[in-house]
Short mmCIF file of C-alpha atoms and ligand atoms in Angstrom, two decimals:
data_model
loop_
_atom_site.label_atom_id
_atom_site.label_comp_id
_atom_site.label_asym_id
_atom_site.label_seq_id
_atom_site.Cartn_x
_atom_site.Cartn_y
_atom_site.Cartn_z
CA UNK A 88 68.62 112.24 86.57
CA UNK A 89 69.19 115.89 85.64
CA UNK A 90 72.52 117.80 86.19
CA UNK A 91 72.53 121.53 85.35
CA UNK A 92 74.97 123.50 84.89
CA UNK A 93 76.32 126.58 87.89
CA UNK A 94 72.96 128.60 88.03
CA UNK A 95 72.66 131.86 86.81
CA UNK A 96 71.05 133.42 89.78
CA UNK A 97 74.27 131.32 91.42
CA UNK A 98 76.79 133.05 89.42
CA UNK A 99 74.90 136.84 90.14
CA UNK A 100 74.64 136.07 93.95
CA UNK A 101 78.32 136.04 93.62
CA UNK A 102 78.62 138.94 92.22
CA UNK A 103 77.24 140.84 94.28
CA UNK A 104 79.02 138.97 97.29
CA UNK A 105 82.06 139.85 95.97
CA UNK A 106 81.53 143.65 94.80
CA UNK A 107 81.67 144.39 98.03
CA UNK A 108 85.28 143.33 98.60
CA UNK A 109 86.44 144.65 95.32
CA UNK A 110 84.87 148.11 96.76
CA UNK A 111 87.14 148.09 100.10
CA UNK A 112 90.30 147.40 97.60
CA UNK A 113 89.67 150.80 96.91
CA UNK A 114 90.36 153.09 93.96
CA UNK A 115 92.85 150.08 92.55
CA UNK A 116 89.53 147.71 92.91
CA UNK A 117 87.44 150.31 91.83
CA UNK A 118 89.58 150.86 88.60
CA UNK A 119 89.32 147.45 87.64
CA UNK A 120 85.63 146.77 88.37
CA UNK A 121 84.75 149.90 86.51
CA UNK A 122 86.76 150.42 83.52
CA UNK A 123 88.30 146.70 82.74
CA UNK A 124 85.51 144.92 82.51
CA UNK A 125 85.08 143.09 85.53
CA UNK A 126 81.36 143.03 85.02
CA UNK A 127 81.96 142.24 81.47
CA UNK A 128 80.00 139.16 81.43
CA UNK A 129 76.74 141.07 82.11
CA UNK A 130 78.31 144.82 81.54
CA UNK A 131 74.54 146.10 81.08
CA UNK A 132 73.06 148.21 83.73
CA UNK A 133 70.92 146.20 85.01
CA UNK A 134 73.65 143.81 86.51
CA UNK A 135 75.01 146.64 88.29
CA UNK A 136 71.85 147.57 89.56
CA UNK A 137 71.80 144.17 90.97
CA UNK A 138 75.11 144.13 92.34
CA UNK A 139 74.11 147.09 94.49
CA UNK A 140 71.86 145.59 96.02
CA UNK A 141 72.59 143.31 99.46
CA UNK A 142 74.56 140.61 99.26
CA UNK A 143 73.58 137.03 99.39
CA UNK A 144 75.02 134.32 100.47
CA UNK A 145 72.15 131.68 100.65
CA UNK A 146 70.43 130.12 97.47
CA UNK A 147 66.64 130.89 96.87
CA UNK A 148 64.87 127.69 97.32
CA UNK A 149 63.26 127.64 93.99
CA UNK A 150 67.18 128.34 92.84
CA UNK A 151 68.52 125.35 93.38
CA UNK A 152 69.75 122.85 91.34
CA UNK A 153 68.21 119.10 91.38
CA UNK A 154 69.56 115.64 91.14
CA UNK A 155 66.32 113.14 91.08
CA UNK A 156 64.97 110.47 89.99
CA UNK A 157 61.23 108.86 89.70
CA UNK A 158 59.16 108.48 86.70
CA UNK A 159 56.74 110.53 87.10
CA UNK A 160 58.72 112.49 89.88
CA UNK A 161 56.61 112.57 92.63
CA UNK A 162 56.01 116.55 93.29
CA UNK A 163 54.47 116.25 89.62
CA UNK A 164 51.81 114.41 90.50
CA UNK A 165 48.15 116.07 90.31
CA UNK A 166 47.27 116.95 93.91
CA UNK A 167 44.96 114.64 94.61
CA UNK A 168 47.21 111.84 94.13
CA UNK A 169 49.87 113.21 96.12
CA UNK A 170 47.22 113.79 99.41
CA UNK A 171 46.71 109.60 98.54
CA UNK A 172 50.43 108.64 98.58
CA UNK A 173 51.24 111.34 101.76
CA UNK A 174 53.25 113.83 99.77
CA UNK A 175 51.30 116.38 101.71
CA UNK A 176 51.95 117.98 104.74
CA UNK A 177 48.46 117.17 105.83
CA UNK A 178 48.34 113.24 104.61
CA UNK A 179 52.68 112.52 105.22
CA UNK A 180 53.28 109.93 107.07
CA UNK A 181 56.72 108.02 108.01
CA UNK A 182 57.22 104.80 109.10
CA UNK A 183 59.87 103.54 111.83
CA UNK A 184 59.99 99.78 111.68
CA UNK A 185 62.25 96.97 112.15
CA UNK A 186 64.22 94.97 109.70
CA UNK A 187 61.83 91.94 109.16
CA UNK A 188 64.96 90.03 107.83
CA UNK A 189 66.91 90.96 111.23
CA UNK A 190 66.40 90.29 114.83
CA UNK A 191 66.00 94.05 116.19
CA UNK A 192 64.18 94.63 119.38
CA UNK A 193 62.27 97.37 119.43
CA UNK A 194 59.01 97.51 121.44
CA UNK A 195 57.07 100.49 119.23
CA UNK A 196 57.21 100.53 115.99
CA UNK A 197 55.77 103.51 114.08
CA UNK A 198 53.79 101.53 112.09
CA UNK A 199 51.66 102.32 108.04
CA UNK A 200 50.05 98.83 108.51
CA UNK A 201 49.14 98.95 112.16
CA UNK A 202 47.96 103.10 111.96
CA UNK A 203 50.46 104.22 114.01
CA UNK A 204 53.04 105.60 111.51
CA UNK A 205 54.11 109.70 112.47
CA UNK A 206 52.00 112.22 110.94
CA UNK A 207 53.06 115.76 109.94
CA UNK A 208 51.31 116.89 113.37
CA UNK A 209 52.92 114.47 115.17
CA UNK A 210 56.53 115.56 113.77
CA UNK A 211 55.28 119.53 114.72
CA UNK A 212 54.65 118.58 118.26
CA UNK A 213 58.34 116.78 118.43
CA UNK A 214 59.80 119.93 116.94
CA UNK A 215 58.29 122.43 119.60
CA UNK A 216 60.86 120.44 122.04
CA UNK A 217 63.32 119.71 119.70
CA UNK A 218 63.65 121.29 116.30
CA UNK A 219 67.17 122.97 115.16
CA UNK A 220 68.23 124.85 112.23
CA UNK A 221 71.75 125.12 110.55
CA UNK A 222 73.72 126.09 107.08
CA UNK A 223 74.91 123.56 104.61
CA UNK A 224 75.49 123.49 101.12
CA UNK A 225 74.54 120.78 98.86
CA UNK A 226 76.69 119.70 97.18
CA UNK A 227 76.62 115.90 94.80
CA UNK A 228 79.45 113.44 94.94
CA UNK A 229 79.43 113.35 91.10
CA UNK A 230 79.64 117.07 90.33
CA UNK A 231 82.07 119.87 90.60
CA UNK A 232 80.32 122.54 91.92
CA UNK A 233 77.74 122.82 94.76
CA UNK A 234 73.62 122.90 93.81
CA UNK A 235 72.86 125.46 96.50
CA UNK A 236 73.08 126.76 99.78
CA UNK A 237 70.65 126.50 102.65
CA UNK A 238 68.92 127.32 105.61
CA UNK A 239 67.72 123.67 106.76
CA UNK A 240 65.16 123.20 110.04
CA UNK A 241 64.28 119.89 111.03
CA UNK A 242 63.57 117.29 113.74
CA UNK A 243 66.46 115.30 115.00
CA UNK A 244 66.21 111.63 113.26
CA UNK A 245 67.12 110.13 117.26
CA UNK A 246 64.24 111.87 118.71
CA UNK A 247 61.43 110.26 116.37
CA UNK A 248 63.67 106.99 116.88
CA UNK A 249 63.84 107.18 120.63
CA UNK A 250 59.92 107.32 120.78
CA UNK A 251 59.97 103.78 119.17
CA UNK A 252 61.75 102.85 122.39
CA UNK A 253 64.50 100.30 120.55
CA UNK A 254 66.38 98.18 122.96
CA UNK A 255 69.11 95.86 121.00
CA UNK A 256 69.97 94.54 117.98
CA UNK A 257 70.42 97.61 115.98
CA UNK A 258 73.86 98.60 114.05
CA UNK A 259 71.86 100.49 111.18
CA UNK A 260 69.54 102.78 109.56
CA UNK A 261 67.90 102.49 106.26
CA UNK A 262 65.20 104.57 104.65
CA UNK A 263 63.62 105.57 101.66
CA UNK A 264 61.11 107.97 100.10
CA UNK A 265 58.39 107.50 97.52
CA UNK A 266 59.02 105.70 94.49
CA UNK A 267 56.02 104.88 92.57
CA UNK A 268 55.99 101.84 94.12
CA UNK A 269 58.35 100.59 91.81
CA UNK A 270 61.55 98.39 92.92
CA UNK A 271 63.96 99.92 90.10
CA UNK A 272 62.72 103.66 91.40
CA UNK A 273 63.52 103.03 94.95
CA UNK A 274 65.99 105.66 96.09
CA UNK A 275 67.63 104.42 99.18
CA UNK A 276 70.41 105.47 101.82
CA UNK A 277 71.41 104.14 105.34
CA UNK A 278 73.65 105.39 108.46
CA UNK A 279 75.49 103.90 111.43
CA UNK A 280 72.71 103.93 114.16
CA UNK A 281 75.81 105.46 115.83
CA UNK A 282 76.26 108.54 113.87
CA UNK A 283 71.88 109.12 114.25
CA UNK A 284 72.28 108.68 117.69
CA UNK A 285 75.25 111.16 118.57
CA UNK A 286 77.02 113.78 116.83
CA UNK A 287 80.65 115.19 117.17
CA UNK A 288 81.38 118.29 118.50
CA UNK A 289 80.97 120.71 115.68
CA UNK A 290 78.40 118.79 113.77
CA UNK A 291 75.09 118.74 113.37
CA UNK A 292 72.38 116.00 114.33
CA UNK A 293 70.59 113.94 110.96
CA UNK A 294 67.07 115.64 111.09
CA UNK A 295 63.67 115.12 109.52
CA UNK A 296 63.96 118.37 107.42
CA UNK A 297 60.71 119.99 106.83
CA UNK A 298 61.95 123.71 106.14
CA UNK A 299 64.68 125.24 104.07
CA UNK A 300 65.04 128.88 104.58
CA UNK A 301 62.56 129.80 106.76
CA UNK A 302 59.90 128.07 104.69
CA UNK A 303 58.52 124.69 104.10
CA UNK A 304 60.05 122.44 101.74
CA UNK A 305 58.60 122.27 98.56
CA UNK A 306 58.06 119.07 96.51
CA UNK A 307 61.14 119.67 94.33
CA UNK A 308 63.25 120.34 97.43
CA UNK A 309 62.15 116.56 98.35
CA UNK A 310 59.04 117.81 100.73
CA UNK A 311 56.74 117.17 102.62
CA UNK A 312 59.98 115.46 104.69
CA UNK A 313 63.47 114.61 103.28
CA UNK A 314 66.31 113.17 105.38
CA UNK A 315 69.25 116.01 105.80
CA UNK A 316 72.90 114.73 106.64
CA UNK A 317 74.94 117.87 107.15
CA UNK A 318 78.23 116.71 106.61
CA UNK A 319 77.69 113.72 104.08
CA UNK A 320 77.18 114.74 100.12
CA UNK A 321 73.50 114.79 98.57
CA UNK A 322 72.93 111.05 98.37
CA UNK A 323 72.19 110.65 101.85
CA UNK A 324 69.73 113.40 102.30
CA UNK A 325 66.82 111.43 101.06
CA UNK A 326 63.25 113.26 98.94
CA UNK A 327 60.23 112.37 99.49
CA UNK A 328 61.31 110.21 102.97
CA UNK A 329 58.32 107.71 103.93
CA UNK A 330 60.55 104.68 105.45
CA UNK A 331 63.10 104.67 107.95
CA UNK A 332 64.13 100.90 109.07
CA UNK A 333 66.17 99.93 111.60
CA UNK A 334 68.31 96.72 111.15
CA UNK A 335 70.92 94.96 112.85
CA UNK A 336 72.90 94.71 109.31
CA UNK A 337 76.00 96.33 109.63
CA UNK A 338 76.41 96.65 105.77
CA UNK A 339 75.27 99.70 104.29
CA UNK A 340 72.66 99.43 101.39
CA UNK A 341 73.06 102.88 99.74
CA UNK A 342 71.60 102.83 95.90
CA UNK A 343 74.59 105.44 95.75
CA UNK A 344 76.50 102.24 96.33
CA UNK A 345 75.89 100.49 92.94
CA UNK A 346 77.71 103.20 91.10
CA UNK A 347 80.93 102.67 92.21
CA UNK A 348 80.69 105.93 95.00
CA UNK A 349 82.07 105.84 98.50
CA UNK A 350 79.15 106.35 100.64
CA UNK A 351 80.72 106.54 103.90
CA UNK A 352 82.81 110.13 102.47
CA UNK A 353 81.97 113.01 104.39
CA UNK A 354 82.14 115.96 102.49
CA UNK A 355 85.87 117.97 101.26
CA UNK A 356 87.22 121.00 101.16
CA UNK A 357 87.40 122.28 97.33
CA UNK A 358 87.82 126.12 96.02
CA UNK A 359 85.70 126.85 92.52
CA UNK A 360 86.12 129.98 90.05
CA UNK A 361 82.85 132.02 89.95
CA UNK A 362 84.35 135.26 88.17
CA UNK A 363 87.31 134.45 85.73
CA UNK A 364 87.81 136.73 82.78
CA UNK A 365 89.34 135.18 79.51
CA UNK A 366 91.19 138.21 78.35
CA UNK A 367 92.60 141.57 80.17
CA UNK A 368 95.02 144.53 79.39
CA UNK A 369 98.27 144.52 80.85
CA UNK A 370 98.88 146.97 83.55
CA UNK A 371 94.87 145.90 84.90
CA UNK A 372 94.69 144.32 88.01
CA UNK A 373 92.99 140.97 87.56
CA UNK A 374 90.21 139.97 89.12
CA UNK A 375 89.72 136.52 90.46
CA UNK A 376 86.55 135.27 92.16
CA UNK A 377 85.01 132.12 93.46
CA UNK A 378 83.29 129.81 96.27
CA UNK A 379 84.97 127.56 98.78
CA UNK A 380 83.58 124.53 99.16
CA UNK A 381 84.09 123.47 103.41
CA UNK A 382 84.49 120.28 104.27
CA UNK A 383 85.26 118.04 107.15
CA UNK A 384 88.74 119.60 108.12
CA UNK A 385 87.13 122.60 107.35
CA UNK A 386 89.70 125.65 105.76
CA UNK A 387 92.34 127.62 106.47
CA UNK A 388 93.26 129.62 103.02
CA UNK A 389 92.35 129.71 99.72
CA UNK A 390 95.19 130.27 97.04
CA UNK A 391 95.52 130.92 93.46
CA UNK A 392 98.17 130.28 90.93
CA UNK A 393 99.00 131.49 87.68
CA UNK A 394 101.46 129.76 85.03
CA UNK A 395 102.55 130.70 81.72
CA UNK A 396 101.04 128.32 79.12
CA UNK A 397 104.12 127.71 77.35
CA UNK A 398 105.79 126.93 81.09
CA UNK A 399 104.94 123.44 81.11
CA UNK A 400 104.99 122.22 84.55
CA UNK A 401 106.64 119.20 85.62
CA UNK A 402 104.84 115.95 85.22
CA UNK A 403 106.59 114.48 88.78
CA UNK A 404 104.09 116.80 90.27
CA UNK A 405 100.78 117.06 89.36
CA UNK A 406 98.85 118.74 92.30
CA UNK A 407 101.56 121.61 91.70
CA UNK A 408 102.43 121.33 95.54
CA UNK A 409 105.61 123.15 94.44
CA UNK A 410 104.10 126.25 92.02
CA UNK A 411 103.99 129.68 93.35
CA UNK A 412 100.89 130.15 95.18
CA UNK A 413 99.75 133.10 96.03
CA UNK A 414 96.57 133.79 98.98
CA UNK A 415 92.98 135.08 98.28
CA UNK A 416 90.67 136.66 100.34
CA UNK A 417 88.37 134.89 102.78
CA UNK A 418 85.39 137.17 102.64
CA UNK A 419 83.95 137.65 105.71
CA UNK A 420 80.28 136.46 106.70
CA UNK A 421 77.76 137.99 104.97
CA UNK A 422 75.59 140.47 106.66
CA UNK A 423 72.66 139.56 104.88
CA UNK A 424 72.11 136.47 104.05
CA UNK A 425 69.79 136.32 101.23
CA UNK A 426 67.94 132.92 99.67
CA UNK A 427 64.24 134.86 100.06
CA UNK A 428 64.85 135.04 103.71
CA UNK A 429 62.73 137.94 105.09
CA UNK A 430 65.31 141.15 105.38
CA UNK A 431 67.67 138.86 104.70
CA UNK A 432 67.76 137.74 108.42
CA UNK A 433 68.43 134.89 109.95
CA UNK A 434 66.70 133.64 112.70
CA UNK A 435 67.68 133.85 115.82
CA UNK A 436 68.57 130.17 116.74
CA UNK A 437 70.69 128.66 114.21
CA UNK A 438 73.48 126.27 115.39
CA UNK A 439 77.21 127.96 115.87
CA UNK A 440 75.38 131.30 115.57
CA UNK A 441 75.24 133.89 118.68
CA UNK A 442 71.72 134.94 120.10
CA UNK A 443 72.53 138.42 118.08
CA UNK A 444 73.19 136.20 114.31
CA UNK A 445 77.21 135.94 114.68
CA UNK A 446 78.48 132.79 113.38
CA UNK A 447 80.56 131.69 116.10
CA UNK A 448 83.55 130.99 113.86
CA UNK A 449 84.10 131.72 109.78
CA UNK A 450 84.39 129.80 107.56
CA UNK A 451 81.84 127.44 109.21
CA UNK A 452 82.39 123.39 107.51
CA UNK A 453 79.61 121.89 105.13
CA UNK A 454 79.07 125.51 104.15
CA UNK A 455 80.41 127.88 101.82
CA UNK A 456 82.85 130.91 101.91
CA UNK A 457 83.04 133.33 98.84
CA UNK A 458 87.20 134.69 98.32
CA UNK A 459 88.24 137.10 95.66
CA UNK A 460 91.72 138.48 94.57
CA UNK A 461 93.53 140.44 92.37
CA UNK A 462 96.45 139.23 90.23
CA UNK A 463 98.90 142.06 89.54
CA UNK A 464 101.82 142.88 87.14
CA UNK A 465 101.37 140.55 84.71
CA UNK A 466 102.99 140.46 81.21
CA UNK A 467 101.22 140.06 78.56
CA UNK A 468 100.57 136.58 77.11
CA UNK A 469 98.52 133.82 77.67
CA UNK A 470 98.26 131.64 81.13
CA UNK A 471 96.65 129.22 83.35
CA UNK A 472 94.90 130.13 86.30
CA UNK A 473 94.55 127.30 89.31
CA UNK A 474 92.76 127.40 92.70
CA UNK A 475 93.20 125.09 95.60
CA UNK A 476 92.29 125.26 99.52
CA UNK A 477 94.33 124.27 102.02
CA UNK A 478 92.50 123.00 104.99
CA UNK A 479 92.53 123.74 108.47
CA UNK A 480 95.04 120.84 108.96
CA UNK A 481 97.04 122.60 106.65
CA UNK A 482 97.03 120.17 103.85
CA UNK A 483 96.28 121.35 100.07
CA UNK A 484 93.93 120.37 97.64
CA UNK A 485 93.49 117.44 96.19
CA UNK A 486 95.15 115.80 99.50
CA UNK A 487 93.87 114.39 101.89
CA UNK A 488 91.47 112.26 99.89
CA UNK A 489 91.89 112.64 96.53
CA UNK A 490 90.05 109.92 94.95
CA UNK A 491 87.59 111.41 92.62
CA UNK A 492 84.30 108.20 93.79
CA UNK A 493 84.54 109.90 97.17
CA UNK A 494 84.06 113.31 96.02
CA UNK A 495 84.89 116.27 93.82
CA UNK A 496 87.98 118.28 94.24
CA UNK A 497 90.08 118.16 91.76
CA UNK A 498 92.16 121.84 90.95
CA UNK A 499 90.52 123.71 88.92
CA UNK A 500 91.86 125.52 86.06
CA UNK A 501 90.62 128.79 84.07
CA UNK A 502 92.99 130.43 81.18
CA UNK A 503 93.42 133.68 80.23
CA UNK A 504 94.79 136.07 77.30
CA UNK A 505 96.74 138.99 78.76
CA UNK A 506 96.52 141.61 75.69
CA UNK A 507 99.51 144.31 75.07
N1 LIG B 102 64.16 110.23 96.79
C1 LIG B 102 65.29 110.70 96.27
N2 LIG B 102 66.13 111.41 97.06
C2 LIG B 102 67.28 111.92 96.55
C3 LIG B 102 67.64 111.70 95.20
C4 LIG B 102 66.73 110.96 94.40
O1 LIG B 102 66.97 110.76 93.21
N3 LIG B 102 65.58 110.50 94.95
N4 LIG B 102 68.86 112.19 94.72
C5 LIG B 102 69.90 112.37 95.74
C6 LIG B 102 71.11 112.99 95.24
S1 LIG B 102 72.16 111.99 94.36
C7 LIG B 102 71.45 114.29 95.54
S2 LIG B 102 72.93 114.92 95.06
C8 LIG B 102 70.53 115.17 96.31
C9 LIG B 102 70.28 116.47 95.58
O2 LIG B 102 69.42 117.29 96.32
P1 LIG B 102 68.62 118.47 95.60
O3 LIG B 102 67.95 117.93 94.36
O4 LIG B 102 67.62 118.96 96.61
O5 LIG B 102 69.58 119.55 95.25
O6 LIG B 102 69.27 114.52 96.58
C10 LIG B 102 69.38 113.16 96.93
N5 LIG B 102 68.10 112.65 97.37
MO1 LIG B 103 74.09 113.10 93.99
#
């Protein structure tokens, strides 16, 4: 299993994102991003080349960061060997069967053994009716900060299930992708039949993704097909998917499971630094930057705090519901929207967006919002810096759910020297 660090490319997206906003400050922005440093990090020219260019907001498919497993991982494989195990587009195929250890009725079965299974045409002629595109950021329940942000297209999971024509017995869905055909590989996740079957208002339907950003998913992105659960963290949105099983087993079976996660979390609402300078001058405006993280009560404000060191704060509370916190800036949506898209466009038919590219409403949940702000007038010394949402229920990080198994959001902390 590999966990990288923020990305690079990440951390310069940002940058750009945000230069924008420290432009409309004006001159007291200006001041700050050209003379103190703001850019210090990557002062050279070359960054600031960059960060005139257009903003981006979503994550270059080859950009993102990974979390897999599979010895050898599967994309690896020399091609002929992945056309044999269907890790093609032109040899995929996914099965749809029933639990042979439970009594489900179901009267077609998509079927390896019997020829029938869904092939990659098969899938293409379901998506003419049915396909749907949407934003969400992946993000994994063990780590702080999100792997990327994405453009996803896919197939509703229901409407390749409906075709099976299922009739009772059925309280869940398992499935799988390739792995090696090895037991101790096998990568597996499962949902309430309920949640494939209907959605919420204001979420999106499980899909059979096949595309992220406009272009088909690449092996290391989990292609030919990978499951895609918009509002759940990375576990459930299977690589590599081959199986789907239906079962009348209401316990879940996740391999997430095992290590002590809670697999039925959806995902929280968490702010991150991006930009956060160790040292300044007194008198400079500070400049604060960083990604919120939307989750399933979605967010209302991001806030930042800023503490003496030597101020210790009282142990009685230690989400700091009580400091002095102080609001950020929402940016607004991007215009262009980056991650290799052509013109940085997106289509035209991307759920909660207008026919003209308007998200409906901003921030949109399981995406991401960039804020920035400047901290002013402060004496010199050397301090904590702290960054919470608050949600759109109103309630502050770490709260509602603050147990760290069913996700990250802890407050995070940066520290900085303020120099005479
Ligand atoms: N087949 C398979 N699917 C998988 C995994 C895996 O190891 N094998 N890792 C999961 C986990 S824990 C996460 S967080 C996401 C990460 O998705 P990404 O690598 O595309 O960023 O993939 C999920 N899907
Ligand atoms: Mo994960």
């Amino acid at each position: 299993m590999k966990n990288q660090p923020l990305s690079p490319e990440l951390y310069e997206q940002h940058l750009e994102v945000t230069r924008r906003y420290f432009m409309q400050l004006g001159t007291v922005g200006l001041t700050a991003l050209n003379t103190q440093g703001l850019w210090a990090r990557d002062s050279d020219e070359s960054l600031l080349t960059d960060a005139t260019e257009d903003l981006e907001y979503l994550t270059p498919p080859n950009e993102f960061r990974t979390v897999e497993r599979g010895k050898p991982l599967p994309y690896t494989l020399p091609l002929e060997k992945r056309l044999e195990l269907g890790l093609e587009r032109r040899t995929w195929k996914l099965e749809v069967i029933p639990d042979p250890k439970s009594n489900v009725q179901m009267v077609n079965p998509l079927s390896r053994e019997k020829g029938n299974a869904l092939d990659f045409k098969g899938l293409m002629k379901l998506a003419q009716k049915h396909a749907v595109r949407f934003l969400k950021v992946m993000t994994c329940l063990n780590m702080k900060e999100p792997l990327g942000m994405g453009l996803w297209e896919g197939v509703p999971l229901r409407n390749v299930i409906w075709t099976t024509k299922p009739t009772a017995n059925i309280r869940r869905v398992y499935f799988y992708g390739h792995h090696n055909e090895d037991p101790k590989q096998l990568f597996q996740s499962s949902l309430s039949i309920n949640r494939v079957l209907e959605d919420p208002p204001g979420d999106n339907p499980i899909i059979l993704c096949y595309k992220l950003n406009g272009q088909w998913l690449s092996g290391r992105r989990g292609g030919p097909v990978r499951m895609l659960v918009s509002d759940a963290y990375g576990f459930k949105s299977v690589k590599w998917l081959k199986s789907v099983v239906l079962t009348n087993n209401h316990q879940a079976n996740d391999t997430y499971a095992k290590g002590n996660n809670d697999i039925d979390s959806p995902m929280k609402s968490m702010a991150r630094f991006i930009y956060k300078p160790l040292k300044e001058k007194a008198g400079t405006p500070i400049a604060i930057t960083g990604l919120a993280h939307v989750g399933i009560s979605g967010l209302s404000r991001v806030q930042v705090w800023i503490n003496p060191q030597d101020k210790k704060w009282p142990k009685e509370d230690p989400c700091f519901t009580k400091a002095h916190w102080q609001d950020a800036k929402i940016l607004p949506p991007p215009t262009k929207w980056g991650g290799d898209l052509p013109e940085g466009k997106l289509p035209s038919d991307v759920r909660f967006f207008t026919s003209e590219g308007q998200p409906k409403h901003w921030p949109m949940r399981y995406t991401i919002a960039h804020w920035a702000t400047l901290l002013k007038g402060i004496a010199p010394g050397k301090y904590d810096i702290y960054c919470r949402t608050i949600d759109a229920n109103g309630i502050a990080q770490p709260m509602p759910r603050p147990f760290r198994k069913s996700g990250p959001n802890t407050i995070q902390k940066t520290s900085i020297t303020i120099e005479i």
